[in-house]
Amino acid sequence: MTGWGYFLAALVTFLLSHMIPARPAVRGWLIGTLGRTGYFAAYSLISLVVLGWLIVAAANAPYVEVIPPLTIFRWAPMLVMPIVCWLAIAGLSIQNQFSFGGLGHRSFDPESPGILRTTRHPILVALMLWAVAHLLANGSLSHVILFGLFAGFAAMGMVLIDRRTARYMGSDWRRLSRNTARISLRVPRPWPRFWVWLAAFAAYAVIFHLHEAVIGLSPMP
């Protein structure tokens, strides 16, 4: 299978891999079977594998220009990806009862929410920024569909998850979330630990180094 059919198969698989585990009954059963850490680790691994497949499928779809390939747009991923890596690592480094991620052992303190003061959804904000930056840099129809879908998925996910979590927490929602934000420009308090910055830098360096070998395109503008 090649071309648009290959892209469609990857796209449908990606959507199903996120929609099915998100159903409360399925999610509860998976967490009960794998444990919370095991569930998030397996979910993250599968998501990365399917995401890689989808990116390759989009690159091999027939080229239909939507956004002109201007050099200035190719700078967007270079400037945004360090922020994306930092948000993702910071989001994974803590416990997050409001959204995805939260593999860390540091318990949530509503008085000092850390990165959650900037956004309750650091993983989704990272996904949205990644998508928008790469949409500008890769303006073919398949990439506009791909990255536009990711950006929309992340933005809508933040709203839906907040509503679901507020219903689940009930009267505790206002107390626990009072110093957090869906998305804001407020600085984290306290700042993520130093190892988070090192891990984010290392992640960016690895992504930059492997980008051409894995994706087939140099990340340089």
Coordinates of N, CA and C in Angstrom, one line a residue:
M1 N 0.8 -1.2 0.0 CA 0.0 0.0 0.0 C 0.9 1.2 0.0
T2 N 0.6 2.2 -0.9 CA 1.4 3.4 -1.0 C 0.4 4.6 -1.2
G3 N 1.0 5.8 -1.2 CA 0.3 7.0 -1.5 C -0.7 7.3 -0.5
W4 N -1.9 7.8 -1.0 CA -2.9 8.3 -0.1 C -3.6 7.2 0.7
G5 N -3.6 6.0 0.2 CA -4.1 4.8 1.0 C -3.3 4.5 2.2
Y6 N -2.0 4.5 2.0 CA -1.0 4.3 3.1 C -1.2 5.4 4.2
F7 N -1.3 6.6 3.7 CA -1.5 7.7 4.6 C -2.8 7.6 5.4
L8 N -3.8 7.2 4.7 CA -5.1 7.1 5.4 C -5.1 6.0 6.4
A9 N -4.4 4.9 6.1 CA -4.3 3.7 7.0 C -3.6 4.2 8.3
A10 N -2.5 4.9 8.1 CA -1.7 5.3 9.3 C -2.5 6.3 10.1
L11 N -3.3 7.2 9.4 CA -4.1 8.2 10.1 C -5.2 7.6 10.9
V12 N -5.9 6.6 10.4 CA -7.0 5.9 11.1 C -6.4 5.2 12.3
T13 N -5.3 4.5 12.1 CA -4.6 3.8 13.2 C -4.3 4.7 14.3
F14 N -3.7 5.9 14.0 CA -3.3 6.8 15.0 C -4.6 7.3 15.8
L15 N -5.6 7.6 15.1 CA -6.8 8.1 15.8 C -7.4 7.0 16.7
L16 N -7.5 5.8 16.2 CA -8.0 4.7 17.0 C -7.2 4.4 18.2
S17 N -5.9 4.5 18.1 CA -4.9 4.3 19.2 C -5.1 5.3 20.3
H18 N -5.7 6.4 20.0 CA -5.9 7.4 21.0 C -7.3 7.5 21.5
M19 N -8.3 7.2 20.6 CA -9.7 7.2 21.0 C -10.1 6.0 21.9
I20 N -9.6 4.8 21.5 CA -10.0 3.6 22.3 C -9.5 3.6 23.7
P21 N -8.2 3.9 23.9 CA -7.8 3.9 25.3 C -8.3 5.1 26.2
A22 N -8.9 6.1 25.5 CA -9.4 7.2 26.2 C -10.8 6.9 26.8
R23 N -11.5 5.9 26.3 CA -12.8 5.6 26.8 C -12.7 5.1 28.3
P24 N -13.5 5.7 29.2 CA -13.3 5.4 30.6 C -13.2 3.9 31.0
A25 N -14.1 3.1 30.4 CA -14.1 1.7 30.7 C -12.8 1.0 30.3
V26 N -12.3 1.3 29.1 CA -11.1 0.7 28.6 C -9.9 1.2 29.4
R27 N -9.9 2.6 29.6 CA -8.8 3.2 30.3 C -8.7 2.6 31.8
G28 N -9.8 2.4 32.4 CA -9.8 1.9 33.8 C -9.3 0.4 33.8
W29 N -9.8 -0.4 32.8 CA -9.3 -1.7 32.7 C -7.8 -1.8 32.4
L30 N -7.3 -1.0 31.6 CA -5.9 -1.0 31.3 C -5.0 -0.6 32.5
I31 N -5.5 0.5 33.2 CA -4.7 0.9 34.4 C -4.8 -0.2 35.5
G32 N -5.9 -0.8 35.6 CA -6.1 -1.9 36.6 C -5.2 -3.1 36.2
T33 N -5.0 -3.4 34.9 CA -4.2 -4.5 34.5 C -2.7 -4.2 34.5
L34 N -2.3 -3.0 34.0 CA -0.9 -2.6 33.8 C -0.4 -1.8 34.9
G35 N -1.2 -1.2 35.7 CA -0.8 -0.2 36.7 C -0.7 1.1 36.1
R36 N -0.8 2.2 36.8 CA -0.8 3.6 36.3 C 0.5 3.8 35.5
T37 N 1.7 3.5 36.0 CA 2.9 3.7 35.4 C 3.0 2.9 34.1
G38 N 2.7 1.6 34.2 CA 2.7 0.7 33.1 C 1.8 1.2 31.9
Y39 N 0.6 1.6 32.3 CA -0.3 2.1 31.3 C 0.2 3.3 30.5
F40 N 0.7 4.3 31.3 CA 1.3 5.5 30.6 C 2.5 5.2 29.8
A41 N 3.4 4.3 30.3 CA 4.6 3.9 29.5 C 4.2 3.2 28.2
A42 N 3.2 2.2 28.3 CA 2.8 1.5 27.1 C 2.1 2.5 26.1
Y43 N 1.2 3.3 26.7 CA 0.5 4.3 25.8 C 1.5 5.2 25.1
S44 N 2.5 5.7 25.8 CA 3.5 6.6 25.2 C 4.3 5.9 24.1
L45 N 4.7 4.6 24.4 CA 5.5 3.9 23.4 C 4.7 3.6 22.1
I46 N 3.4 3.1 22.3 CA 2.6 2.9 21.1 C 2.3 4.2 20.4
S47 N 2.1 5.2 21.1 CA 1.8 6.5 20.4 C 3.0 7.0 19.6
L48 N 4.2 6.8 20.1 CA 5.4 7.2 19.4 C 5.6 6.4 18.1
V49 N 5.4 5.0 18.2 CA 5.5 4.2 17.1 C 4.5 4.5 16.0
V50 N 3.3 4.7 16.4 CA 2.2 5.0 15.4 C 2.5 6.4 14.8
L51 N 2.9 7.3 15.6 CA 3.2 8.7 15.2 C 4.3 8.6 14.1
G52 N 5.4 7.8 14.4 CA 6.5 7.7 13.4 C 6.0 7.2 12.1
W53 N 5.1 6.2 12.1 CA 4.5 5.6 10.9 C 3.7 6.7 10.2
L54 N 2.9 7.5 10.9 CA 2.1 8.5 10.3 C 2.9 9.6 9.6
I55 N 4.0 9.9 10.3 CA 4.9 11.0 9.7 C 5.5 10.5 8.4
V56 N 6.0 9.2 8.4 CA 6.6 8.6 7.2 C 5.5 8.5 6.1
A57 N 4.3 8.1 6.4 CA 3.2 8.0 5.4 C 2.9 9.4 4.8
A58 N 2.9 10.4 5.6 CA 2.6 11.8 5.1 C 3.7 12.2 4.2
A59 N 4.9 11.9 4.5 CA 6.1 12.3 3.6 C 6.0 11.6 2.3
N60 N 5.4 10.4 2.2 CA 5.3 9.6 1.0 C 4.0 9.8 0.2
A61 N 3.1 10.6 0.7 CA 1.9 10.9 0.0 C 2.2 11.8 -1.1
P62 N 1.3 11.8 -2.2 CA 1.6 12.7 -3.3 C 1.6 14.2 -2.9
Y63 N 2.5 14.9 -3.5 CA 2.7 16.3 -3.1 C 1.7 17.3 -3.7
V64 N 1.0 18.0 -2.8 CA 0.0 19.0 -3.3 C 0.3 20.2 -2.4
E65 N 0.8 21.3 -3.0 CA 1.2 22.4 -2.2 C 0.0 23.2 -1.7
V66 N 0.1 23.5 -0.4 CA -0.9 24.4 0.3 C -0.3 25.6 0.8
I67 N 0.9 25.5 1.5 CA 1.6 26.6 2.0 C 3.0 26.7 1.3
P68 N 3.3 27.8 0.7 CA 4.6 27.9 0.0 C 5.8 27.6 0.8
P69 N 6.8 26.9 0.3 CA 7.9 26.4 1.1 C 8.9 27.6 1.3
L70 N 8.5 28.6 2.0 CA 9.4 29.7 2.3 C 10.5 29.4 3.3
T71 N 11.7 29.9 3.2 CA 12.8 29.6 4.1 C 12.4 30.0 5.5
I72 N 11.7 31.1 5.6 CA 11.4 31.6 7.0 C 10.5 30.7 7.8
F73 N 9.7 29.9 7.0 CA 8.8 29.0 7.7 C 9.6 27.8 8.2
R74 N 10.7 27.4 7.6 CA 11.5 26.3 8.0 C 12.3 26.6 9.3
W75 N 12.3 27.8 9.7 CA 13.0 28.2 11.0 C 12.0 27.9 12.2
A76 N 10.8 27.7 11.9 CA 9.8 27.5 13.0 C 10.1 26.3 13.9
P77 N 10.4 25.1 13.3 CA 10.7 24.0 14.2 C 12.0 24.2 15.0
M78 N 13.0 24.8 14.3 CA 14.3 25.0 15.0 C 14.1 25.8 16.3
L79 N 13.2 26.8 16.2 CA 13.0 27.7 17.3 C 12.0 27.2 18.4
V80 N 11.1 26.4 17.9 CA 10.0 25.9 18.8 C 10.3 24.6 19.5
M81 N 11.1 23.7 18.8 CA 11.3 22.4 19.4 C 12.0 22.4 20.7
P82 N 13.0 23.3 21.1 CA 13.5 23.3 22.4 C 12.4 23.5 23.5
I83 N 11.4 24.4 23.2 CA 10.3 24.6 24.1 C 9.5 23.3 24.2
V84 N 9.2 22.7 23.1 CA 8.5 21.5 23.0 C 9.1 20.4 23.9
C85 N 10.4 20.2 23.8 CA 11.1 19.2 24.6 C 11.1 19.5 26.1
W86 N 11.2 20.8 26.4 CA 11.2 21.2 27.8 C 9.8 21.0 28.4
L87 N 8.7 21.3 27.7 CA 7.4 21.1 28.2 C 7.1 19.6 28.4
A88 N 7.5 18.8 27.4 CA 7.3 17.4 27.5 C 8.0 16.8 28.7
I89 N 9.2 17.1 28.8 CA 10.0 16.5 30.0 C 9.5 17.0 31.3
A90 N 9.2 18.3 31.4 CA 8.7 18.9 32.6 C 7.3 18.2 32.9
G91 N 6.5 18.0 31.9 CA 5.2 17.4 32.2 C 5.3 16.0 32.6
L92 N 6.3 15.2 32.1 CA 6.5 13.8 32.6 C 7.1 13.7 33.9
S93 N 7.8 14.8 34.4 CA 8.6 14.7 35.6 C 7.8 14.8 36.9
I94 N 6.5 15.1 36.8 CA 5.7 15.3 38.0 C 4.5 14.4 37.9
Q95 N 3.7 14.3 39.0 CA 2.4 13.7 39.0 C 1.4 14.7 38.5
N96 N 0.6 14.3 37.5 CA -0.4 15.2 37.0 C -1.8 14.6 36.9
Q97 N -2.6 15.0 37.9 CA -4.0 14.4 38.0 C -4.9 15.1 37.1
F98 N -4.5 16.1 36.3 CA -5.3 16.9 35.4 C -5.3 16.5 34.0
S99 N -4.2 15.8 33.6 CA -4.1 15.5 32.1 C -3.1 14.4 31.9
F100 N -2.6 14.3 30.6 CA -1.7 13.2 30.3 C -0.4 13.4 30.9
G101 N 0.4 12.4 30.9 CA 1.8 12.4 31.5 C 1.8 12.2 33.0
G102 N 2.8 12.7 33.6 CA 2.8 12.6 35.1 C 3.4 11.2 35.5
L103 N 4.6 10.9 35.1 CA 5.2 9.7 35.5 C 6.1 9.9 36.7
G104 N 6.3 11.1 37.1 CA 7.2 11.4 38.2 C 6.7 11.0 39.6
H105 N 7.5 11.0 40.5 CA 7.2 10.6 41.9 C 6.9 11.8 42.8
R106 N 7.1 13.0 42.3 CA 6.8 14.2 43.1 C 5.3 14.5 43.1
S107 N 4.7 14.5 44.3 CA 3.3 14.6 44.4 C 2.9 16.0 44.1
F108 N 1.6 16.2 43.7 CA 1.1 17.5 43.3 C 0.8 18.3 44.6
D109 N 1.2 19.6 44.6 CA 0.9 20.5 45.6 C 0.2 21.7 45.0
P110 N -1.1 21.9 45.4 CA -1.9 23.0 44.8 C -1.3 24.4 45.1
E111 N -0.5 24.5 46.1 CA 0.1 25.8 46.4 C 1.4 26.0 45.6
S112 N 2.0 24.9 45.1 CA 3.2 25.1 44.3 C 3.1 24.1 43.1
P113 N 2.3 24.4 42.1 CA 2.0 23.5 41.1 C 3.0 23.3 40.0
G114 N 4.1 24.0 40.1 CA 5.2 23.9 39.1 C 4.8 24.2 37.7
I115 N 5.1 23.3 36.8 CA 4.7 23.5 35.4 C 3.2 23.7 35.2
L116 N 2.4 23.1 36.1 CA 1.0 23.2 35.9 C 0.5 24.6 36.1
R117 N 1.3 25.4 36.7 CA 0.9 26.9 36.8 C 0.9 27.5 35.4
T118 N 1.8 27.0 34.5 CA 1.8 27.5 33.1 C 0.7 26.8 32.3
T119 N 0.6 25.5 32.5 CA -0.4 24.8 31.8 C -0.7 23.4 32.5
R120 N -2.0 23.1 32.6 CA -2.3 21.8 33.2 C -2.0 20.7 32.2
H121 N -1.7 21.0 31.0 CA -1.6 20.1 29.9 C -0.3 20.2 29.1
P122 N 0.9 20.1 29.8 CA 2.2 20.3 29.2 C 2.4 19.4 28.0
I123 N 1.9 18.2 28.0 CA 2.1 17.3 26.9 C 1.3 17.7 25.7
L124 N 0.1 18.1 25.9 CA -0.8 18.6 24.8 C -0.3 19.9 24.3
V125 N 0.2 20.8 25.1 CA 0.7 22.1 24.6 C 2.0 21.8 23.8
A126 N 2.8 20.9 24.3 CA 4.0 20.5 23.5 C 3.6 20.0 22.1
L127 N 2.6 19.1 22.1 CA 2.1 18.5 20.8 C 1.6 19.6 19.9
M128 N 0.8 20.6 20.5 CA 0.2 21.7 19.7 C 1.3 22.5 19.1
L129 N 2.3 22.9 19.9 CA 3.4 23.7 19.3 C 4.2 23.0 18.3
W130 N 4.5 21.7 18.5 CA 5.2 20.9 17.5 C 4.4 20.8 16.2
A131 N 3.1 20.7 16.3 CA 2.3 20.5 15.1 C 2.3 21.8 14.3
V132 N 2.1 23.0 15.0 CA 2.0 24.2 14.3 C 3.3 24.6 13.6
A133 N 4.4 24.4 14.3 CA 5.7 24.6 13.8 C 6.0 23.8 12.5
H134 N 5.7 22.5 12.6 CA 5.9 21.6 11.5 C 4.9 21.8 10.3
L135 N 3.7 22.3 10.6 CA 2.8 22.6 9.6 C 3.3 23.8 8.7
L136 N 3.9 24.8 9.4 CA 4.5 25.9 8.6 C 5.7 25.5 7.8
A137 N 6.5 24.5 8.3 CA 7.7 24.1 7.6 C 7.4 23.1 6.5
N138 N 6.2 22.4 6.6 CA 5.9 21.4 5.6 C 4.5 21.6 5.1
G139 N 4.4 22.4 4.1 CA 3.1 22.9 3.7 C 2.3 22.1 2.6
S140 N 2.7 20.8 2.4 CA 1.9 20.0 1.5 C 0.6 19.6 2.1
L141 N -0.3 19.2 1.2 CA -1.7 18.8 1.7 C -1.6 17.8 2.8
S142 N -0.8 16.7 2.6 CA -0.8 15.6 3.6 C -0.3 16.1 4.9
H143 N 0.7 17.1 4.9 CA 1.3 17.6 6.1 C 0.3 18.6 6.8
V144 N -0.4 19.3 6.0 CA -1.4 20.3 6.6 C -2.5 19.5 7.3
I145 N -2.9 18.4 6.7 CA -3.9 17.5 7.3 C -3.3 16.9 8.6
L146 N -2.1 16.4 8.5 CA -1.5 15.7 9.6 C -1.3 16.6 10.8
F147 N -0.5 17.7 10.5 CA -0.2 18.6 11.6 C -1.4 19.5 12.1
G148 N -2.3 19.8 11.1 CA -3.5 20.5 11.5 C -4.4 19.7 12.5
L149 N -4.4 18.4 12.2 CA -5.2 17.5 13.0 C -4.6 17.4 14.4
F150 N -3.2 17.3 14.5 CA -2.6 17.2 15.8 C -2.8 18.5 16.6
A151 N -2.7 19.7 15.9 CA -2.9 20.9 16.6 C -4.4 21.0 17.1
G152 N -5.3 20.7 16.3 CA -6.7 20.7 16.7 C -7.0 19.7 17.8
F153 N -6.4 18.5 17.7 CA -6.6 17.4 18.7 C -6.1 17.9 20.0
A154 N -4.9 18.5 20.0 CA -4.4 19.0 21.3 C -5.2 20.1 21.9
A155 N -5.6 21.1 21.1 CA -6.4 22.2 21.6 C -7.8 21.7 22.1
M156 N -8.4 20.8 21.4 CA -9.7 20.3 21.8 C -9.6 19.4 23.0
G157 N -8.5 18.6 23.0 CA -8.2 17.7 24.2 C -8.1 18.5 25.5
M158 N -7.5 19.6 25.5 CA -7.3 20.4 26.7 C -8.7 20.8 27.3
V159 N -9.6 21.2 26.4 CA -10.9 21.6 26.8 C -11.7 20.4 27.4
L160 N -11.7 19.3 26.6 CA -12.5 18.2 27.0 C -12.0 17.5 28.3
I161 N -10.6 17.5 28.4 CA -10.1 16.9 29.6 C -10.4 17.7 30.8
D162 N -10.3 19.0 30.7 CA -10.7 19.9 31.8 C -12.1 19.7 32.3
R163 N -13.0 19.6 31.3 CA -14.4 19.3 31.6 C -14.6 18.0 32.3
R164 N -14.0 17.0 31.8 CA -14.1 15.6 32.4 C -13.5 15.6 33.8
T165 N -12.3 16.2 34.0 CA -11.6 16.2 35.3 C -12.4 17.0 36.3
A166 N -13.0 18.1 35.9 CA -13.8 18.9 36.8 C -15.0 18.1 37.3
R167 N -15.7 17.4 36.4 CA -16.8 16.5 36.8 C -16.4 15.4 37.8
Y168 N -15.2 14.8 37.5 CA -14.7 13.8 38.3 C -14.3 14.3 39.7
M169 N -13.7 15.4 39.8 CA -13.2 15.9 41.1 C -14.3 16.6 41.9
G170 N -15.4 17.1 41.2 CA -16.5 17.7 41.9 C -16.0 18.9 42.6
S171 N -16.4 19.0 43.9 CA -16.1 20.2 44.7 C -14.6 20.4 44.9
D172 N -13.7 19.4 44.7 CA -12.3 19.5 44.8 C -11.6 20.3 43.7
W173 N -12.3 20.4 42.5 CA -11.7 21.0 41.3 C -11.3 22.4 41.6
R174 N -12.1 23.2 42.2 CA -11.8 24.6 42.4 C -10.6 24.7 43.3
R175 N -10.5 23.9 44.4 CA -9.5 24.0 45.3 C -8.1 23.5 44.7
L176 N -8.2 22.4 44.0 CA -6.9 21.8 43.5 C -6.4 22.6 42.3
S177 N -7.3 23.2 41.5 CA -6.8 23.8 40.2 C -6.7 25.3 40.3
R178 N -6.8 25.9 41.5 CA -6.9 27.3 41.6 C -5.6 28.0 41.2
N179 N -4.5 27.4 41.3 CA -3.2 28.0 40.9 C -2.7 27.4 39.6
T180 N -3.5 26.7 38.9 CA -3.1 26.2 37.6 C -3.9 26.9 36.5
A181 N -3.5 26.6 35.2 CA -4.1 27.2 34.1 C -4.2 26.2 32.9
R182 N -5.2 26.4 32.1 CA -5.3 25.5 30.9 C -4.1 25.8 30.1
I183 N -3.9 27.0 29.8 CA -2.6 27.4 29.1 C -2.4 28.9 29.4
S184 N -1.2 29.3 29.7 CA -0.9 30.7 30.1 C 0.5 31.0 29.8
L185 N 0.9 32.2 30.1 CA 2.3 32.6 30.0 C 2.9 32.8 31.3
R186 N 2.3 32.3 32.4 CA 2.8 32.4 33.7 C 4.0 31.5 33.9
V187 N 5.0 31.9 34.6 CA 6.2 31.1 34.8 C 5.9 30.0 35.8
P188 N 6.5 28.8 35.6 CA 6.3 27.7 36.6 C 6.8 28.2 38.0
R189 N 6.1 27.7 39.0 CA 6.5 27.9 40.4 C 6.2 26.7 41.3
P190 N 7.2 26.0 41.7 CA 8.7 26.3 41.5 C 9.1 25.9 40.1
W191 N 10.3 26.3 39.6 CA 10.8 25.9 38.4 C 11.1 24.4 38.3
P192 N 11.0 23.8 37.2 CA 11.4 22.4 37.1 C 12.8 22.2 37.5
R193 N 13.1 21.0 38.1 CA 14.5 20.8 38.6 C 15.5 20.8 37.4
F194 N 16.8 20.9 37.8 CA 17.9 21.1 36.8 C 18.0 20.0 35.9
W195 N 17.7 18.7 36.4 CA 17.8 17.6 35.5 C 16.8 17.6 34.4
V196 N 15.6 18.3 34.6 CA 14.6 18.5 33.6 C 15.2 19.3 32.4
W197 N 15.9 20.3 32.7 CA 16.5 21.1 31.7 C 17.6 20.3 30.9
L198 N 18.4 19.5 31.6 CA 19.4 18.7 31.0 C 18.7 17.7 30.1
A199 N 17.7 17.0 30.6 CA 17.0 16.0 29.8 C 16.3 16.6 28.5
A200 N 15.8 17.8 28.7 CA 15.2 18.5 27.5 C 16.2 18.8 26.5
F201 N 17.4 19.3 26.9 CA 18.4 19.6 26.0 C 18.9 18.4 25.3
A202 N 19.1 17.3 26.1 CA 19.5 16.0 25.5 C 18.5 15.5 24.5
A203 N 17.2 15.6 24.8 CA 16.1 15.2 23.9 C 16.2 15.9 22.6
Y204 N 16.3 17.3 22.7 CA 16.4 18.1 21.5 C 17.6 17.7 20.7
A205 N 18.8 17.5 21.3 CA 20.0 17.1 20.6 C 19.8 15.8 19.8
V206 N 19.2 14.8 20.5 CA 18.9 13.5 19.9 C 18.0 13.7 18.7
I207 N 16.9 14.4 18.9 CA 15.9 14.6 17.8 C 16.6 15.3 16.6
F208 N 17.4 16.3 16.9 CA 18.0 17.1 15.8 C 19.0 16.2 15.1
H209 N 19.7 15.3 15.8 CA 20.8 14.5 15.2 C 20.1 13.4 14.4
L210 N 19.0 12.8 14.8 CA 18.4 11.7 14.2 C 17.3 12.1 13.1
H211 N 17.0 13.3 13.1 CA 15.9 13.8 12.3 C 16.1 13.4 10.8
E212 N 17.2 13.7 10.2 CA 17.4 13.4 8.8 C 17.5 11.9 8.6
A213 N 18.1 11.1 9.5 CA 18.2 9.6 9.3 C 16.8 9.0 9.4
V214 N 15.9 9.5 10.3 CA 14.6 8.8 10.6 C 13.6 9.4 9.6
I215 N 13.5 10.7 9.5 CA 12.5 11.4 8.7 C 12.9 11.5 7.2
G216 N 14.2 11.6 7.0 CA 14.6 11.8 5.6 C 14.9 13.2 5.2
L217 N 14.7 14.1 6.1 CA 14.9 15.5 5.8 C 15.7 16.2 6.9
S218 N 16.6 17.1 6.5 CA 17.5 17.8 7.5 C 16.6 18.8 8.2
P219 N 16.8 18.9 9.5 CA 16.0 19.9 10.3 C 16.5 21.3 10.0
M220 N 17.7 21.5 9.4 CA 18.3 22.8 9.2 C 17.4 23.5 8.1
P221 N 17.2 24.8 8.3 CA 16.4 25.6 7.3 C 17.1 25.7 6.0

